[in-house]
Amino acid sequence: TVLKVLDNVPFGQVAGEHLFFALRLERPEWTNWLPGQFVMVRPSGWALDMLWARPFSICRVSPRDLVLFFQAVGRGTRRMATLKSGDEVLVWGPLGNGFAMEPDTPTLMLAGGIGIAPFVGYTHHHPKPWNLHMEFGHRMPLNCYPFESINEKIMGDAHHETSREDLAAFIERMDKRIAEYAAQDGLVLACGPTPFLATVQKLALQHGARCQLSLETRMACGVGACLGCVTKVSDDMTASGVAAGRAQVCEHGPVFWAHQVTL
Ligand code: FES
């Protein structure tokens, strides 16, 4: 589907340069989606070396728009940072599976970096947002995630806390939180860079928490065809139809139970 850009709002700077963007596109025809699912996006008219599309977690789909967050780190995403109102992008999706939605279960959302995107969607989907608790960690300057400025457009009623202490303190805090949620048979959901997910996975397994991880990986096709996103998975995933302990993140994920993946 070709969708028009409504706006592309920067929010977060390093060395005077904007790093994070909230890309708002016109509403797609599909309305059924789950937080954790993603879309593949390719701006129209990219040069040949940028032909490959990029995967982006769905932040929100509303009657007015489709919102995606992205971090301008590589050549493709830096180019995406220049998208402006009226530009056109090619979007296909929603793809992959989503996070478990258990309205009566206390749910802890742990976001690392731009991994916050699916949890914004979660707050829109979840019928009882007061049961949700969100924490996120980053090593960016304090002006990242200025929710005050994007709340109105994008955020629901999430309860969130910024984590601005050092990494060790943040891990200690996550450890405590995960233990709390494990004790009440809650759900722990995490999205972020692989080292962040590996930490959450370790803590969740230690505490016996029910935990799902949304993996970040490079993708080329997004539909299970190119095998460019294969990851190692446990035997019980093999039993459920995934070949030889290896699964495509785009097709069998990006959300996996913590005990199923090797990070
Ligand atoms: Fe092609 Fe997953 S991106 S198989």
Short mmCIF file of C-alpha atoms and ligand atoms in Angstrom, two decimals:
data_model
loop_
_atom_site.label_atom_id
_atom_site.label_comp_id
_atom_site.label_asym_id
_atom_site.label_seq_id
_atom_site.Cartn_x
_atom_site.Cartn_y
_atom_site.Cartn_z
CA THR A 1 0.00 0.00 0.00
CA VAL A 2 1.22 3.49 -0.77
CA LEU A 3 0.60 5.88 2.12
CA LYS A 4 1.21 9.61 2.41
CA VAL A 5 3.31 11.06 5.22
CA LEU A 6 1.26 13.31 7.51
CA ASP A 7 4.23 14.46 9.57
CA ASN A 8 7.59 13.27 10.84
CA VAL A 9 8.22 14.61 14.34
CA PRO A 10 11.77 14.53 15.75
CA PHE A 11 12.13 13.84 19.46
CA GLY A 12 15.57 13.25 20.89
CA GLN A 13 18.95 14.69 20.11
CA VAL A 14 22.56 13.65 20.34
CA ALA A 15 25.19 16.29 19.58
CA GLY A 16 22.54 18.62 18.25
CA GLU A 17 21.28 16.03 15.78
CA HIS A 18 17.83 14.51 15.98
CA LEU A 19 17.94 10.81 16.58
CA PHE A 20 14.38 9.60 17.14
CA PHE A 21 11.37 10.32 14.97
CA ALA A 22 7.65 9.68 15.19
CA LEU A 23 6.50 9.12 11.61
CA ARG A 24 2.79 9.64 11.16
CA LEU A 25 1.30 8.19 7.97
CA GLU A 26 -2.23 8.34 6.64
CA ARG A 27 -4.42 5.51 7.91
CA PRO A 28 -3.98 2.17 6.09
CA GLU A 29 -6.98 0.12 5.00
CA TRP A 30 -6.29 -2.59 7.57
CA THR A 31 -7.38 -1.95 11.11
CA ASN A 32 -6.70 -5.33 12.77
CA TRP A 33 -3.27 -5.44 14.31
CA LEU A 34 -1.58 -6.38 17.55
CA PRO A 35 1.13 -4.53 19.47
CA GLY A 36 4.40 -6.25 18.65
CA GLN A 37 3.50 -6.69 14.98
CA PHE A 38 5.46 -4.66 12.46
CA VAL A 39 5.27 -3.20 8.98
CA MET A 40 7.90 -3.05 6.26
CA VAL A 41 8.39 0.46 4.93
CA ARG A 42 10.16 1.78 1.87
CA PRO A 43 9.95 5.41 0.82
CA SER A 44 9.05 5.82 -2.85
CA GLY A 45 11.86 6.74 -5.19
CA TRP A 46 14.80 5.41 -3.21
CA ALA A 47 18.00 4.73 -5.13
CA LEU A 48 18.85 1.12 -5.98
CA ASP A 49 21.23 0.68 -3.05
CA MET A 50 18.38 1.54 -0.74
CA LEU A 51 15.88 -0.78 -2.32
CA TRP A 52 15.46 -2.91 0.73
CA ALA A 53 12.68 -1.93 3.02
CA ARG A 54 13.06 -1.57 6.79
CA PRO A 55 10.90 -3.16 9.48
CA PHE A 56 9.19 -0.88 12.02
CA SER A 57 7.17 -1.90 15.01
CA ILE A 58 3.63 -0.52 14.85
CA CYS A 59 3.13 2.19 17.41
CA ARG A 60 -0.49 2.94 16.75
CA VAL A 61 -3.21 2.58 14.13
CA SER A 62 -6.12 4.95 14.62
CA PRO A 63 -8.99 6.12 12.43
CA ARG A 64 -6.71 9.01 11.52
CA ASP A 65 -3.23 7.60 11.17
CA LEU A 66 -0.56 4.94 11.40
CA VAL A 67 2.31 5.93 13.72
CA LEU A 68 5.80 4.44 13.68
CA PHE A 69 8.86 5.37 15.74
CA PHE A 70 12.31 5.05 14.31
CA GLN A 71 15.88 5.85 15.23
CA ALA A 72 17.99 7.53 12.57
CA VAL A 73 21.14 5.43 12.82
CA GLY A 74 21.93 3.97 9.39
CA ARG A 75 21.84 5.33 5.87
CA GLY A 76 18.24 4.21 5.29
CA THR A 77 16.81 5.56 8.50
CA ARG A 78 18.74 8.82 8.13
CA ARG A 79 17.12 9.19 4.76
CA MET A 80 13.76 8.44 6.35
CA ALA A 81 14.41 11.28 8.76
CA THR A 82 14.09 13.64 5.79
CA LEU A 83 10.56 12.45 4.94
CA LYS A 84 8.07 15.27 5.13
CA SER A 85 4.36 15.86 4.86
CA GLY A 86 3.01 14.75 1.47
CA ASP A 87 5.86 12.32 0.67
CA GLU A 88 4.80 8.79 -0.18
CA VAL A 89 5.99 5.52 1.33
CA LEU A 90 5.30 1.92 0.49
CA VAL A 91 3.99 -0.01 3.48
CA TRP A 92 3.20 -3.71 3.82
CA GLY A 93 1.83 -5.40 6.88
CA PRO A 94 0.85 -5.92 9.60
CA LEU A 95 3.42 -8.75 9.81
CA GLY A 96 4.60 -11.26 12.42
CA ASN A 97 2.91 -12.05 15.70
CA GLY A 98 2.12 -9.74 18.58
CA PHE A 99 2.48 -9.68 22.34
CA ALA A 100 0.09 -11.64 24.56
CA MET A 101 -2.84 -9.51 25.69
CA GLU A 102 -4.17 -10.56 29.08
CA PRO A 103 -6.44 -7.79 30.34
CA ASP A 104 -6.72 -9.18 33.87
CA THR A 105 -3.03 -9.88 34.31
CA PRO A 106 -0.64 -7.32 35.81
CA THR A 107 1.68 -6.52 32.94
CA LEU A 108 5.16 -5.09 33.09
CA MET A 109 6.52 -3.52 29.91
CA LEU A 110 10.26 -3.06 29.66
CA ALA A 111 11.53 -0.94 26.80
CA GLY A 112 15.11 -0.30 25.78
CA GLY A 113 15.76 2.61 23.44
CA ILE A 114 13.31 2.80 20.57
CA GLY A 115 11.81 -0.49 21.84
CA ILE A 116 9.16 1.69 23.42
CA ALA A 117 7.19 1.74 20.14
CA PRO A 118 5.07 -1.45 20.54
CA PHE A 119 4.24 -0.51 24.12
CA VAL A 120 2.71 2.74 23.02
CA GLY A 121 0.47 0.51 20.87
CA TYR A 122 -0.14 -1.76 23.83
CA THR A 123 -1.52 1.11 25.87
CA HIS A 124 -4.00 1.82 23.10
CA HIS A 125 -5.10 -1.79 22.82
CA HIS A 126 -5.23 -2.77 26.45
CA PRO A 127 -8.70 -2.37 27.95
CA LYS A 128 -7.30 -1.71 31.43
CA PRO A 129 -4.30 0.54 31.04
CA TRP A 130 -4.10 1.02 34.81
CA ASN A 131 -2.83 -2.56 35.05
CA LEU A 132 0.18 -1.69 32.95
CA HIS A 133 3.49 -0.49 34.16
CA MET A 134 6.19 0.67 31.80
CA GLU A 135 9.86 1.25 32.41
CA PHE A 136 12.43 2.17 29.89
CA GLY A 137 16.15 2.53 29.89
CA HIS A 138 18.47 4.34 27.57
CA ARG A 139 21.92 5.81 27.47
CA MET A 140 20.84 8.88 25.57
CA PRO A 141 20.77 12.43 26.90
CA LEU A 142 17.92 13.45 29.15
CA ASN A 143 15.99 15.16 26.43
CA CYS A 144 15.04 11.85 24.80
CA TYR A 145 11.42 10.73 24.99
CA PRO A 146 9.91 14.16 25.65
CA PHE A 147 6.51 12.61 26.19
CA GLU A 148 5.08 15.94 27.23
CA SER A 149 5.44 17.09 23.65
CA ILE A 150 4.18 13.95 21.91
CA ASN A 151 1.76 12.68 24.53
CA GLU A 152 -1.23 14.29 22.97
CA LYS A 153 -0.62 12.84 19.56
CA ILE A 154 0.70 9.45 20.40
CA MET A 155 0.60 8.25 23.98
CA GLY A 156 -2.36 6.64 25.69
CA ASP A 157 -2.69 6.34 29.45
CA ALA A 158 0.52 4.41 30.04
CA HIS A 159 2.07 4.62 33.43
CA HIS A 160 5.67 5.17 32.66
CA GLU A 161 8.82 6.02 34.47
CA THR A 162 11.98 7.31 32.95
CA SER A 163 15.12 5.51 33.88
CA ARG A 164 18.02 7.88 33.96
CA GLU A 165 20.34 6.18 36.36
CA ASP A 166 23.35 4.17 35.27
CA LEU A 167 23.03 0.75 33.73
CA ALA A 168 23.78 -1.25 36.89
CA ALA A 169 21.09 0.61 38.83
CA PHE A 170 18.62 0.10 36.03
CA ILE A 171 19.32 -3.64 35.90
CA GLU A 172 18.88 -3.85 39.66
CA ARG A 173 15.54 -2.11 39.37
CA MET A 174 14.43 -4.39 36.51
CA ASP A 175 15.47 -7.38 38.61
CA LYS A 176 13.20 -6.26 41.46
CA ARG A 177 10.29 -5.48 39.17
CA ILE A 178 10.54 -8.80 37.33
CA ALA A 179 10.63 -10.65 40.66
CA GLU A 180 7.48 -8.76 41.76
CA TYR A 181 5.61 -9.65 38.59
CA ALA A 182 6.78 -13.28 38.68
CA ALA A 183 5.45 -13.57 42.25
CA GLN A 184 1.95 -12.52 41.15
CA ASP A 185 2.03 -14.61 37.96
CA GLY A 186 2.13 -11.43 35.92
CA LEU A 187 3.33 -10.94 32.39
CA VAL A 188 6.69 -9.37 31.55
CA LEU A 189 7.08 -7.97 28.04
CA ALA A 190 10.29 -6.53 26.65
CA CYS A 191 11.42 -4.84 23.47
CA GLY A 192 14.76 -3.25 22.70
CA PRO A 193 18.30 -3.97 21.53
CA THR A 194 19.59 -7.55 21.89
CA PRO A 195 21.88 -6.92 24.94
CA PHE A 196 18.90 -5.36 26.74
CA LEU A 197 16.68 -8.34 25.84
CA ALA A 198 19.39 -10.78 26.92
CA THR A 199 19.46 -9.12 30.35
CA VAL A 200 15.68 -9.25 30.68
CA GLN A 201 15.68 -12.88 29.50
CA LYS A 202 18.28 -13.87 32.10
CA LEU A 203 16.38 -12.17 34.93
CA ALA A 204 13.03 -13.55 33.80
CA LEU A 205 14.33 -17.11 33.63
CA GLN A 206 15.98 -16.72 37.03
CA HIS A 207 12.70 -15.59 38.59
CA GLY A 208 10.50 -17.97 36.61
CA ALA A 209 8.54 -15.04 35.14
CA ARG A 210 6.25 -15.46 32.17
CA CYS A 211 8.10 -13.27 29.74
CA GLN A 212 7.90 -12.41 26.07
CA LEU A 213 10.64 -10.70 24.08
CA SER A 214 10.25 -8.82 20.82
CA LEU A 215 13.45 -9.32 18.85
CA GLU A 216 15.08 -6.54 16.86
CA THR A 217 16.81 -7.79 13.76
CA ARG A 218 17.65 -6.86 10.21
CA MET A 219 15.03 -7.93 7.72
CA ALA A 220 14.92 -7.84 3.96
CA CYS A 221 11.62 -9.39 2.89
CA GLY A 222 9.62 -9.46 6.14
CA VAL A 223 7.58 -12.47 5.03
CA GLY A 224 9.79 -15.52 5.66
CA ALA A 225 11.20 -15.82 2.14
CA CYS A 226 14.82 -14.61 2.24
CA LEU A 227 15.98 -16.35 5.47
CA GLY A 228 17.86 -13.17 6.36
CA CYS A 229 16.43 -12.98 9.86
CA VAL A 230 16.93 -16.52 11.15
CA THR A 231 17.51 -16.96 14.88
CA LYS A 232 18.22 -19.96 17.12
CA VAL A 233 15.22 -21.26 19.00
CA SER A 234 14.60 -24.02 21.51
CA ASP A 235 13.34 -27.52 20.81
CA ASP A 236 9.78 -26.81 21.83
CA MET A 237 9.58 -24.33 18.99
CA THR A 238 10.96 -26.99 16.69
CA ALA A 239 8.09 -29.19 17.81
CA SER A 240 5.60 -26.51 16.90
CA GLY A 241 6.71 -26.56 13.29
CA VAL A 242 9.92 -24.56 13.13
CA ALA A 243 12.71 -26.41 11.30
CA ALA A 244 15.87 -27.59 13.08
CA GLY A 245 15.85 -25.16 15.98
CA ARG A 246 15.95 -22.14 13.71
CA ALA A 247 13.13 -19.71 13.11
CA GLN A 248 12.60 -16.67 10.97
CA VAL A 249 12.06 -13.69 13.24
CA CYS A 250 9.74 -12.03 10.73
CA GLU A 251 7.47 -15.04 10.36
CA HIS A 252 7.63 -16.86 13.70
CA GLY A 253 8.28 -13.75 15.77
CA PRO A 254 9.22 -11.04 16.30
CA VAL A 255 7.66 -11.88 19.70
CA PHE A 256 8.96 -15.07 21.33
CA TRP A 257 8.62 -16.49 24.82
CA ALA A 258 11.86 -15.84 26.70
CA HIS A 259 12.67 -19.54 27.11
CA GLN A 260 12.32 -20.15 23.38
CA VAL A 261 15.15 -18.02 22.02
CA THR A 262 18.92 -18.04 22.31
CA LEU A 263 20.22 -14.48 22.38
FE1 FES B 1 13.22 -12.45 4.95
FE2 FES B 1 12.69 -12.82 7.55
S1 FES B 1 13.25 -11.02 6.55
S2 FES B 1 12.88 -14.30 6.00
#
